[in-house]
Coordinates of C-alpha atoms in Angstrom, one line a residue:
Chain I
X1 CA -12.6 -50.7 19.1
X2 CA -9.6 -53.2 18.7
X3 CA -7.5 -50.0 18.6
X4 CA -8.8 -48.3 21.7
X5 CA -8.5 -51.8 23.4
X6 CA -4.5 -52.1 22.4
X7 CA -3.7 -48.3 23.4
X8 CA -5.3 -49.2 26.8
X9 CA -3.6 -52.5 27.3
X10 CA -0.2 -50.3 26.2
X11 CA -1.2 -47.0 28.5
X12 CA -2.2 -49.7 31.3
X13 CA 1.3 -51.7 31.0
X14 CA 3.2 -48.6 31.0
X15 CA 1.4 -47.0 33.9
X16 CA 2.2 -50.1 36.0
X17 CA 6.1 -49.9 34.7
X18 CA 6.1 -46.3 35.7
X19 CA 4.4 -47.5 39.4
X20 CA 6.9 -50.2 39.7
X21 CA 10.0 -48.1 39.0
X22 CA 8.8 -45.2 41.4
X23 CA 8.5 -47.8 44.0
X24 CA 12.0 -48.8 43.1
X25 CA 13.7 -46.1 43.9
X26 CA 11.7 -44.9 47.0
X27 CA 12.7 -48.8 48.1
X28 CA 16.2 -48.0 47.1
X29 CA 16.2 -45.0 48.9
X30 CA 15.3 -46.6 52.2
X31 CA 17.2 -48.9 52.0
X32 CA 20.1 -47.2 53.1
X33 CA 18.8 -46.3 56.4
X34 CA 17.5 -50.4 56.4
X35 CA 21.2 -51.3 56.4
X36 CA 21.6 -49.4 59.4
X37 CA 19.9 -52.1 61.0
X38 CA 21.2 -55.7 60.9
X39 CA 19.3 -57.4 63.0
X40 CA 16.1 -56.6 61.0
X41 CA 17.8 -57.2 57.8
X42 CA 19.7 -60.6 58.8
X43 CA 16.5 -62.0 60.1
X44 CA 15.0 -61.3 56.3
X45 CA 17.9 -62.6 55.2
X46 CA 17.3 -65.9 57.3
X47 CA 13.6 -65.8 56.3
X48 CA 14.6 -65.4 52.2
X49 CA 17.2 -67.5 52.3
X50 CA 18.0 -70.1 55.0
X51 CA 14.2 -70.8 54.7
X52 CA 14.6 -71.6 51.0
X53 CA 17.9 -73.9 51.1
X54 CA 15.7 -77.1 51.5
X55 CA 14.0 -77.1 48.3
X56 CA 17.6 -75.0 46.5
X57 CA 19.7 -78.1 47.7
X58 CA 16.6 -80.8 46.5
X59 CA 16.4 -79.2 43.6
X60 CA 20.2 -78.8 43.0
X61 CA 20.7 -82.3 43.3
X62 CA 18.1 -83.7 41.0
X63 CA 19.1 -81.0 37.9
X64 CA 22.2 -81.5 38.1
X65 CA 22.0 -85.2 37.6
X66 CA 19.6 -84.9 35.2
X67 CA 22.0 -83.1 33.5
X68 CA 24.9 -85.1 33.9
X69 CA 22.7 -87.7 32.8
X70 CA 22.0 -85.9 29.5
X71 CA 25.2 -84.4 28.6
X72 CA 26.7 -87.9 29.1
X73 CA 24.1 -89.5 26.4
X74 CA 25.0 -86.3 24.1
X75 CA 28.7 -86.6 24.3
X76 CA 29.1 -90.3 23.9
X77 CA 27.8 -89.9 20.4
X78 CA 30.8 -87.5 19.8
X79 CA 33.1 -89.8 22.1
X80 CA 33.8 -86.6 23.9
X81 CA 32.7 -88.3 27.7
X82 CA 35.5 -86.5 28.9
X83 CA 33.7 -83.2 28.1
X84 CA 31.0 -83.6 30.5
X85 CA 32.8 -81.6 33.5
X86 CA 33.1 -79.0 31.4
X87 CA 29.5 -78.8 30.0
X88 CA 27.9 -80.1 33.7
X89 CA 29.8 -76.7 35.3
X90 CA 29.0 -74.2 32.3
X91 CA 25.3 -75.4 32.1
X92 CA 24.6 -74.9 35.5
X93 CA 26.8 -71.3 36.2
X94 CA 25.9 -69.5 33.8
X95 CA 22.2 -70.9 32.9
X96 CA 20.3 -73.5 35.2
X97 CA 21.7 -72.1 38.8
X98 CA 20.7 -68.2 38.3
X99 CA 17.3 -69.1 36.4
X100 CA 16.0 -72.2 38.4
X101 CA 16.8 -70.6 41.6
X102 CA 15.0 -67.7 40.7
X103 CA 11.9 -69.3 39.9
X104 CA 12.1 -71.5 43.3
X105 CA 12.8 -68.6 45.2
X106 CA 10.0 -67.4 43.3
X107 CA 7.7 -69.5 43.9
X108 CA 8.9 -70.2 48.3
X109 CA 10.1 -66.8 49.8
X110 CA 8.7 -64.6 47.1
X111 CA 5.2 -65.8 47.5
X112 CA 5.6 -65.8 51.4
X113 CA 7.2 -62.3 51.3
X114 CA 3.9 -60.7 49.4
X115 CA 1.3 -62.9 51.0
X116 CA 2.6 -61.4 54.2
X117 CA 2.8 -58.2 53.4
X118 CA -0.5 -57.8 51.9
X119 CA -1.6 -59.5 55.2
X120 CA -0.3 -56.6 57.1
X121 CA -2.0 -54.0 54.4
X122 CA -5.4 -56.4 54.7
X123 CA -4.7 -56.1 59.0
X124 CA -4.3 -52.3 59.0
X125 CA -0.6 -53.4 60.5
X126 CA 1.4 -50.7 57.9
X127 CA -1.4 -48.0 58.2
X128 CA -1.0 -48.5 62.1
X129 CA 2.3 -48.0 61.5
X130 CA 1.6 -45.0 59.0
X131 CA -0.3 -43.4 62.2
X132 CA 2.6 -44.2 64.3
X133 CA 4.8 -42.5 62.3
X134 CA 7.1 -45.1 61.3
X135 CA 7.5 -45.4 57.2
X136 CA 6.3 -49.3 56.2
X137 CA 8.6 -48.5 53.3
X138 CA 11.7 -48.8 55.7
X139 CA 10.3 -50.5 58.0
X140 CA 8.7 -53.3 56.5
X141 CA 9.6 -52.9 52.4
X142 CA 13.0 -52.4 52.5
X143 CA 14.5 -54.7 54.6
X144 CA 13.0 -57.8 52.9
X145 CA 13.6 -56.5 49.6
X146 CA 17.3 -56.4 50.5
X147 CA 17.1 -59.4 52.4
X148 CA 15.7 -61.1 48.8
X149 CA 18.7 -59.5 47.0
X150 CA 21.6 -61.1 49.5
X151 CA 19.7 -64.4 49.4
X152 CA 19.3 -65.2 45.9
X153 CA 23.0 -65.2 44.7
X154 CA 24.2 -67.1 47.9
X155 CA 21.2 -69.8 47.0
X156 CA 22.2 -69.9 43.3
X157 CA 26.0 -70.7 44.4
X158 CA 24.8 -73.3 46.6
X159 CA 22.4 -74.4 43.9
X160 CA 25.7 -74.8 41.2
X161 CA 27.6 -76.5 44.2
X162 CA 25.1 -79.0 44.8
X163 CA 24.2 -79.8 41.0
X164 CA 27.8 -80.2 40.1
X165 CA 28.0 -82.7 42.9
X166 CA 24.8 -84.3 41.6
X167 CA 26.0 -84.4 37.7
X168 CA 29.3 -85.8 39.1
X169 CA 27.7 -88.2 41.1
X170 CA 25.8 -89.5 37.9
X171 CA 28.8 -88.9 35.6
X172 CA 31.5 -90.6 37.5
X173 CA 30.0 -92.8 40.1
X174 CA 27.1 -94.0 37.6
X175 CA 28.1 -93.7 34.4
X176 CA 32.1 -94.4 34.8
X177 CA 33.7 -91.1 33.5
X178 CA 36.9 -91.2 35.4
X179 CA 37.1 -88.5 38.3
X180 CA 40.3 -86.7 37.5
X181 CA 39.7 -86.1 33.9
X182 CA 36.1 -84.4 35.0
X183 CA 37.2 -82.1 37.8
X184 CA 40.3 -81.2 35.5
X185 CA 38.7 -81.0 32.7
X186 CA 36.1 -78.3 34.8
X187 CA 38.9 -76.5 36.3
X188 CA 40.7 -76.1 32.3
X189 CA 37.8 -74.7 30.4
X190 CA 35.3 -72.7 33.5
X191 CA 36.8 -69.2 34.1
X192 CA 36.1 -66.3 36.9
X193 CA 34.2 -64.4 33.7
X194 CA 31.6 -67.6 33.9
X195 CA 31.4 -67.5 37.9
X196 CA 30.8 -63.9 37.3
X197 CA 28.0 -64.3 35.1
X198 CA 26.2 -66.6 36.6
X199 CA 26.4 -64.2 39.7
X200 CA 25.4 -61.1 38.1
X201 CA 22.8 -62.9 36.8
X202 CA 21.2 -64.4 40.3
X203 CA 21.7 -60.7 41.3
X204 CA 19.8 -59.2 38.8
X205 CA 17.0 -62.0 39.6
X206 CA 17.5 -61.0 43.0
X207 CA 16.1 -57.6 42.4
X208 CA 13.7 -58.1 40.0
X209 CA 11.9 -61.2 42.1
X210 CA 12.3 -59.2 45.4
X211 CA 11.0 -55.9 43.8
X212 CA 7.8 -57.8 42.5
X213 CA 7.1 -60.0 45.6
X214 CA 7.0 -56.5 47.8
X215 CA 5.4 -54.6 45.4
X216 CA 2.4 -56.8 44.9
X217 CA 2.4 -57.4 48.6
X218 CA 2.3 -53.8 49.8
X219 CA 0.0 -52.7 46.6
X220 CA -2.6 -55.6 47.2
X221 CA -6.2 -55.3 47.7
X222 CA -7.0 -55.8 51.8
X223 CA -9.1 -58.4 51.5
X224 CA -8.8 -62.1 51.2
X225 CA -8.9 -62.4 47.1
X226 CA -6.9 -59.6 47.0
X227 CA -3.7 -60.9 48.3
X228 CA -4.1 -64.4 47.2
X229 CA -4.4 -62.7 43.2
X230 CA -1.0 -60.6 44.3
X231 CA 0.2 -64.2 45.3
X232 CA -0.3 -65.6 42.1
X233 CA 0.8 -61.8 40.1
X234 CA 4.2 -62.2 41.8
X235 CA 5.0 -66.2 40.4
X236 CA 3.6 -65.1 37.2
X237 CA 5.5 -61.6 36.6
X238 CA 8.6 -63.0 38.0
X239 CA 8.9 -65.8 36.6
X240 CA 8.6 -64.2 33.1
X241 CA 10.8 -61.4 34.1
X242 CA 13.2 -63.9 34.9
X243 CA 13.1 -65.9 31.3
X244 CA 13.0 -62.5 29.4
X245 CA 16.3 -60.8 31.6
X246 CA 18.3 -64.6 31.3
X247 CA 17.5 -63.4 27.6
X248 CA 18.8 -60.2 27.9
X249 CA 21.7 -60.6 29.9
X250 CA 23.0 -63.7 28.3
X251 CA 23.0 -61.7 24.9
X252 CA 25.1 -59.0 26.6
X253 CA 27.6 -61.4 28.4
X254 CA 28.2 -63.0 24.7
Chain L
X1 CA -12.4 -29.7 60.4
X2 CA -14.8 -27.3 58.5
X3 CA -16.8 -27.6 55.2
X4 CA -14.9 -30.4 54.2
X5 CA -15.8 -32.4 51.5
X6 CA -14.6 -35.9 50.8
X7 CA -16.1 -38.1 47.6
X8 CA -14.6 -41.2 46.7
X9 CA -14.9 -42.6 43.1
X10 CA -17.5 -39.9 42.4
X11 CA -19.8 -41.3 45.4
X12 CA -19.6 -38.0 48.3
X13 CA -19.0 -39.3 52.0
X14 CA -19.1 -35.8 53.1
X15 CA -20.6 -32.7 51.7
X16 CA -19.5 -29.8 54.5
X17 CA -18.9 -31.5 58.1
X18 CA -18.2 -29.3 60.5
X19 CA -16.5 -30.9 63.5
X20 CA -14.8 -29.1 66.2
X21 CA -13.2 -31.2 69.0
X22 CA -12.5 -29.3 72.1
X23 CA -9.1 -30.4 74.5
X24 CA -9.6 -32.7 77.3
X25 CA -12.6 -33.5 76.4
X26 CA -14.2 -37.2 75.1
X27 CA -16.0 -36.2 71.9
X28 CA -17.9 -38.9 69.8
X29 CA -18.2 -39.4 66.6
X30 CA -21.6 -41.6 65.8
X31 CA -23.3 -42.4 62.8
X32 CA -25.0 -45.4 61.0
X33 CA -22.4 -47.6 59.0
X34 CA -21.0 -46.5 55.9
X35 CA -21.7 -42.9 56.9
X36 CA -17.9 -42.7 56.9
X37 CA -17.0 -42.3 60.5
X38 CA -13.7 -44.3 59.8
X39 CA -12.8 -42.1 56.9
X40 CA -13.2 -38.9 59.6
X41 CA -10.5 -40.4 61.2
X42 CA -8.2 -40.8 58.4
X43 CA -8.9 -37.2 57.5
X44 CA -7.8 -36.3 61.1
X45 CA -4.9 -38.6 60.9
X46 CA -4.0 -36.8 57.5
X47 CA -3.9 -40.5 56.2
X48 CA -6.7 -39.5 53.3
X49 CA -6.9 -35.6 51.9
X50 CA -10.1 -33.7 51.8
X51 CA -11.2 -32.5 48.1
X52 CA -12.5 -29.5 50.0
X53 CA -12.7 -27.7 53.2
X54 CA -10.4 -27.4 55.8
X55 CA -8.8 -30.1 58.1
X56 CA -6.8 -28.6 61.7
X57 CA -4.8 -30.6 63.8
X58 CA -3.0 -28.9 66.7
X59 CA -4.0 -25.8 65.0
X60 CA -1.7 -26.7 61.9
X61 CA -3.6 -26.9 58.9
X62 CA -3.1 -30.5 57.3
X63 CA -2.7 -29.3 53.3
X64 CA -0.3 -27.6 54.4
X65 CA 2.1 -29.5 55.9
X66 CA 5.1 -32.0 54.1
X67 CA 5.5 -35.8 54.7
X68 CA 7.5 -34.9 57.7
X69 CA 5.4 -32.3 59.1
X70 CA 2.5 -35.0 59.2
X71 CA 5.1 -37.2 60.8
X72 CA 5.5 -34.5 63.8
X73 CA 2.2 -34.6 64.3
X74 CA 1.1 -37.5 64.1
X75 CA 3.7 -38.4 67.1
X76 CA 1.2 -36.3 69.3
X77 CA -1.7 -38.7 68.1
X78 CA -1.9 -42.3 69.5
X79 CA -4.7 -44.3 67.8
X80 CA -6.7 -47.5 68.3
X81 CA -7.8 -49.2 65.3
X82 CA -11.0 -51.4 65.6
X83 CA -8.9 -54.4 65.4
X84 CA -5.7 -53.5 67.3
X85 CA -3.8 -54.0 64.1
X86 CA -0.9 -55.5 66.4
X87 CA 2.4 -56.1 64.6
X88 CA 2.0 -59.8 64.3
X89 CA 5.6 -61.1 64.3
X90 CA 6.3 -59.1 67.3
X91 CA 5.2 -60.4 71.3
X92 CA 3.4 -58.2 73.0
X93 CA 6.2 -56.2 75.2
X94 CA 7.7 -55.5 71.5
X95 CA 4.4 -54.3 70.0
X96 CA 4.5 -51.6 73.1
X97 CA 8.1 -51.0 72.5
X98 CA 7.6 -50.5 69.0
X99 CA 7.0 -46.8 68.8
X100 CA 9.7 -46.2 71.8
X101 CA 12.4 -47.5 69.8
X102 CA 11.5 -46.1 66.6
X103 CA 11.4 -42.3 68.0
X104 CA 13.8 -42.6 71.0
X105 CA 16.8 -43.2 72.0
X106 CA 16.2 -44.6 75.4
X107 CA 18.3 -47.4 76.9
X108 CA 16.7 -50.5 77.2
X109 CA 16.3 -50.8 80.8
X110 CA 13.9 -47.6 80.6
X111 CA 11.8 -48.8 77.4
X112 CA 11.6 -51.8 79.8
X113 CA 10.3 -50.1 83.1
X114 CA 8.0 -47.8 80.6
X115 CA 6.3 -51.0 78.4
X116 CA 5.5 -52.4 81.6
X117 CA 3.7 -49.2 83.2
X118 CA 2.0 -48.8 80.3
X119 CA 0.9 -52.4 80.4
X120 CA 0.4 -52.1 83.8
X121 CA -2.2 -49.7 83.2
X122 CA -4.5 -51.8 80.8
X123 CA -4.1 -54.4 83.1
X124 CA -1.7 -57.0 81.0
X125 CA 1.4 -56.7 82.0
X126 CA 1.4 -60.6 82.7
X127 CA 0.6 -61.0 78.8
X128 CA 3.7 -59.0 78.2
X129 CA 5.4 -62.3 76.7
X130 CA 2.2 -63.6 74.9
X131 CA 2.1 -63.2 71.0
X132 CA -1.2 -61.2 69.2
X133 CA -2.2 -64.5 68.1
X134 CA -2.3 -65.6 71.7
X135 CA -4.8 -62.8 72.7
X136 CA -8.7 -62.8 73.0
X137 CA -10.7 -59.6 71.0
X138 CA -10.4 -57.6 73.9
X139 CA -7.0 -58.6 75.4
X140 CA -5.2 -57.0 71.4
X141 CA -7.7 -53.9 71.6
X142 CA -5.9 -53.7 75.6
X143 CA -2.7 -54.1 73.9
X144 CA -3.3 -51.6 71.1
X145 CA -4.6 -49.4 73.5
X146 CA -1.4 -49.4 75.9
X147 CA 0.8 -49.2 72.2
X148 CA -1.0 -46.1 71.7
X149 CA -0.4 -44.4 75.1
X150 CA 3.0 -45.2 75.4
X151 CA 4.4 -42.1 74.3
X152 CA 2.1 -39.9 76.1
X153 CA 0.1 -38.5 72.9
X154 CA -1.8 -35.2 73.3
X155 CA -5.2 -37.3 71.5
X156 CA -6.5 -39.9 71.7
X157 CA -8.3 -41.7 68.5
X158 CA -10.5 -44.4 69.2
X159 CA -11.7 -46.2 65.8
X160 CA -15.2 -48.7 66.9
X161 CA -13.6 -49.3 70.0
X162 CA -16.5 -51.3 71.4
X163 CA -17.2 -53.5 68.1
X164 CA -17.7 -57.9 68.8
X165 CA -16.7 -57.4 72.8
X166 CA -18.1 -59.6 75.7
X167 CA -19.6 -57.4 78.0
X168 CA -16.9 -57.3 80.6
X169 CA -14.3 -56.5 78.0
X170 CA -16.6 -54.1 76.7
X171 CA -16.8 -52.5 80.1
X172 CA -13.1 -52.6 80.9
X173 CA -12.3 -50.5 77.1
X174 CA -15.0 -48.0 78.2
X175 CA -13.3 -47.4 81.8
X176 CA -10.1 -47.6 80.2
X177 CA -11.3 -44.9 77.4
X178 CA -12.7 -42.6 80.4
X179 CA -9.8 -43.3 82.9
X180 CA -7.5 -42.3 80.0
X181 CA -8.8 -38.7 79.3
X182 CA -8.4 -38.2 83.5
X183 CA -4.5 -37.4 82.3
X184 CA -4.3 -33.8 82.0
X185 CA -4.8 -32.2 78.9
X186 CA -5.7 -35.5 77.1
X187 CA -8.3 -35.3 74.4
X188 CA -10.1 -38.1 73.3
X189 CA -12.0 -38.6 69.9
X190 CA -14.2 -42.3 70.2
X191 CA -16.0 -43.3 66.2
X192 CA -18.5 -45.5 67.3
X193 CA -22.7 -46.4 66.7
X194 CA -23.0 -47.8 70.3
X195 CA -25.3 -45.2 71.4
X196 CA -25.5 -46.5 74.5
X197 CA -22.2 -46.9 75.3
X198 CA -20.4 -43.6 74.1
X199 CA -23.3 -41.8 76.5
X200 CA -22.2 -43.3 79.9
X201 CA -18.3 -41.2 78.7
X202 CA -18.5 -38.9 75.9
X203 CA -18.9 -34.8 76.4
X204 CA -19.5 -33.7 73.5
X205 CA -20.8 -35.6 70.3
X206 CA -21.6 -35.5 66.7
X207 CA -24.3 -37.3 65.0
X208 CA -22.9 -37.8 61.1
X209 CA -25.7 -38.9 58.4
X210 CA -26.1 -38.4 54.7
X211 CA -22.5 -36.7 54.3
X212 CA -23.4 -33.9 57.0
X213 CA -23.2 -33.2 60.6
X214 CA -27.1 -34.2 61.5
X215 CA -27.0 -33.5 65.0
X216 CA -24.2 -31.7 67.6
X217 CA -24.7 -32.0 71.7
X218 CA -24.0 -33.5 74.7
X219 CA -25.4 -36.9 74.4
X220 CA -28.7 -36.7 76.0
X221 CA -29.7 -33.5 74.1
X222 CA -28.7 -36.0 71.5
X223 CA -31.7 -38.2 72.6
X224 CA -33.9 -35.3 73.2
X225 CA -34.3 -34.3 69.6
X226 CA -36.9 -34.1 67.8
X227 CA -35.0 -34.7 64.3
X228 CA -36.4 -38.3 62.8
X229 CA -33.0 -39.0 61.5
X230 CA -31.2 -38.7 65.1
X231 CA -34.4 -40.2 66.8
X232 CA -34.5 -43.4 64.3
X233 CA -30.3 -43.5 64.9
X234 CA -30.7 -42.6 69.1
X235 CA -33.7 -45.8 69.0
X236 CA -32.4 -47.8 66.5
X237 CA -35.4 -47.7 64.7
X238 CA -35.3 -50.2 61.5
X239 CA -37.2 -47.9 59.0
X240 CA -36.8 -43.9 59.0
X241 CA -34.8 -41.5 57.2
X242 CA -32.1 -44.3 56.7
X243 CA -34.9 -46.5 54.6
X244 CA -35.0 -50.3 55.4
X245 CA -34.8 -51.6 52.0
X246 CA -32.1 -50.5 50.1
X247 CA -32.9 -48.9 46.3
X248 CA -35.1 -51.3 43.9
X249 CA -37.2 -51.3 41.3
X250 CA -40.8 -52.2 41.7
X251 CA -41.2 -55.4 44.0
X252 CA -44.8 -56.9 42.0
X253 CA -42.9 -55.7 38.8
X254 CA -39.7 -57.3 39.2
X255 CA -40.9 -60.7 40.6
X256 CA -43.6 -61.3 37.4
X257 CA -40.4 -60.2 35.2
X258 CA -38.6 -63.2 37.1
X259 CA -42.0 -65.8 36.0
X260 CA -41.3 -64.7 32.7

């Protein structure tokens, strides 16, 4: 009974993978004629993005003196103070930018982006379009799954700008490290391969938390309960999705 | 559409309907609730398949046809959905526009001149700035209604057209419904249980119940019959064919089960 019960879970998780993908590429492939129109996909962009930079900047700020805060109380036991531009600026490229970002943006513009979908599926909106003759895909889909992938790397950058002035702002102002030594000793020991990861990596969140958001939105239920479970489906799946790609990806930048 | 059958999750909607709608004309499409009048019009609309049976639209037979071929037709169809199911981020002018710019190429200052007429006609071109969550019931069914004219289909698809109106809204759908079949070669297809409504406009209507066509006529040889089913539908009728109390086990039975 336990058996049958596993093999369904299994069948049931890889029926939904197989869903997901399909919907991926169909996405992909409208998106091409998506980018055809700018105004559409800059006012996504807007919605995903500028909409978000509030809580990104908020929450910039506070990690990243927390972690100057942190790395400070570390490294003084090793009398390596000095360090802590080095360790403020890898900490948050490469790790807490690309994965905290992703579960704000998560959490703000991915929950907005399927809550309003599913509103239009729950409204009959993309079936009138269906009638019309207009593709929701491209229409609807596609342009705020691409306007999710722009936003999130910009947002991670400005989240790493933000937090390094917040762990400096702790470090230096606060806790007397002296300026020079922690921008210099940043610009030493951080190279373009660390930018680049932390990039790739708020890219690859991008797509993964956009793709799930849309999905759930344009796959919920039309009624109420329906689309507040997708809500709650899209934090859940992407914020594990993020954790278990950071993972992944950090094993294959090492 | 004929013999078509449609089941969904096991449970049949429609075990053989035949339907035949006729050009230029206003057919309805009646029926009790849940006797799957909607789900006619997504078999028409090629939204939904049939399981059996065959489904024509323009003569084209809908298995048949691709993605885009359903696409071509469907630009000959304008429908109204029962609650306008207006593109809420758009005002209304852009809600009318929609389809224009998504299947033309016209200049703006034409799609402008042609939003308006068509607002014009439903009697809101003053709302043209207003956005859907601005608008009364009646005002977004207006709107819907102009959306769904603006590119001169060959049919019109009317989807509970007449459902939570005032009476002076409901009047001004019915006159637009009739005025808008006056355009030559229009067809019009109104889903509805407002008996009394569809009679003062319709030519031609269908009677669905229990997954079949029950009745066929003009609408007063619709009242004229002497089947229970369309007389208890026609009078409205609480208990009939379509029984009052819905499946249960024995009522004495059940409630000295419930002492217990």
């Amino acid at each position: 009974m336990n058996q049958r019960g596993g093999d369904g879970f299994i069948l049931e998780g890889v029926r939904r993978l197989g869903a997901v993908t399909i919907f991926l590429v169909r996405l992909l492939l409208e998106c091409v004629p998506a980018l055809g129109r700018p105004r559409l996909l800059v006012h996504q962009i807007y919605n995903a993005g500028a909409r978000s930079l509030i809580i990104i900047m908020l929450s910039g700020l506070f990690v990243g003196m927390v972690l100057g805060l942190q790395a400070f109380n570390l490294l003084q036991r090793f009398g390596s103070e000095e360090a802590l531009g080095t360790a403020a600026a890898l900490g948050l490229l490469k790790e807490l930018s690309p994965v905290i970002t992703a579960l704000l943006f998560a959490g703000r513009a991915g929950t907005a982006l399927t809550s309003e979908i599913g509103l239009m599926r729950a409204t009959d909106q993309l079936t009138a379009m269906e009638v019309m003759a207009v593709d929701p895909l491209r229409h609807v889909a596609a342009p705020r799954f691409l306007g999710g992938v722009v936003a999130m790397p910009l947002l991670a950058v400005i989240f790493s700008v933000i937090g390094l002035y917040g762990a400096q702002l702790v470090g230096v102002q606060l806790m007397g490290v002296d300026k020079g030594v922690f921008w210099s000793q940043m610009q030493g020991s951080v190279g373009l391969h660390d930018v680049t990861e932390g990039v790739v990596k708020s890219l690859v969140f991008g797509v993964a938390c956009s793709l799930i958001a849309v999905h759930e939105g344009y796959h919920a239920e039309p009624t109420a309960e329906g689309v507040g479970l997708a809500t709650t489906r899209t934090v859940v799946a992407s914020s594990v999705i993020t954790l278990l790609l950071d993972y992944v990806l950090t094993a294959a930048f090492l | 559409m004929r013999g078509v059958h449609y089941a969904v999750g096991g449970r049949p909607i429609f075990a053989g309907v035949d339907v035949q709608v006729r050009r230029g004309r206003i057919t309805a499409i009646m029926g009790p609730s849940g006797t799957g009048k909607t789900t006619l019009l997504k078999l028409i609309t090629a939204q939904i398949a049939a399981d059996r049976g065959e489904v024509r639209v323009f003569g084209e037979d809908l298995a048949a046809l691709s993605r885009g071929g359903i696409y071509a037709l469907r630009k000959r169809m304008g429908m109204l959905f029962q609650n306008g199911a207006l593109l809420t981020d758009m005002d209304v002018f852009e809600n009318v526009a929609f389809p224009v710019r998504e299947h033309t190429d016209l200049p703006e200052a034409l799609i402008h001149k042609l939003v308006l007429t068509k607002l014009q006609a439903v009697g809101l071109r003053g709302a043209a700035g207003l956005m859907p969550g601005e608008l009364s019931g009646g005002m977004a069914r207006r709107v819907a209604l102009a959306r769904a004219i603006v590119l001169d289909p060959e049919v019109l698809i009317y989807d509970e057209p007449f459902v939570g109106l005032d009476p002076i809204s409901l009047g001004v759908i019915l006159r637009l419904i009739k005025h808008m079949n006056e355009a030559p070669g229009i067809t019009s297809i109104v889903v509805s249980h407002d008996v009394r409504e569809l009679a003062t406009i319709a030519d031609h209507s269908y009677l669905l119940s229990g997954g079949r066509v029950a009745a066929a006529g003009p609408p007063a040889q619709l009242r004229a019959s002497d089947s229970a089913a369309v007389q208890q539908f026609m009078t409205g009728s609480a208990d009939g064919p379509v029984a009052f109390h819905y499946p249960a086990p024995d009522y004495a039975a059940q409630l000295f089960t419930a002492d217990e």
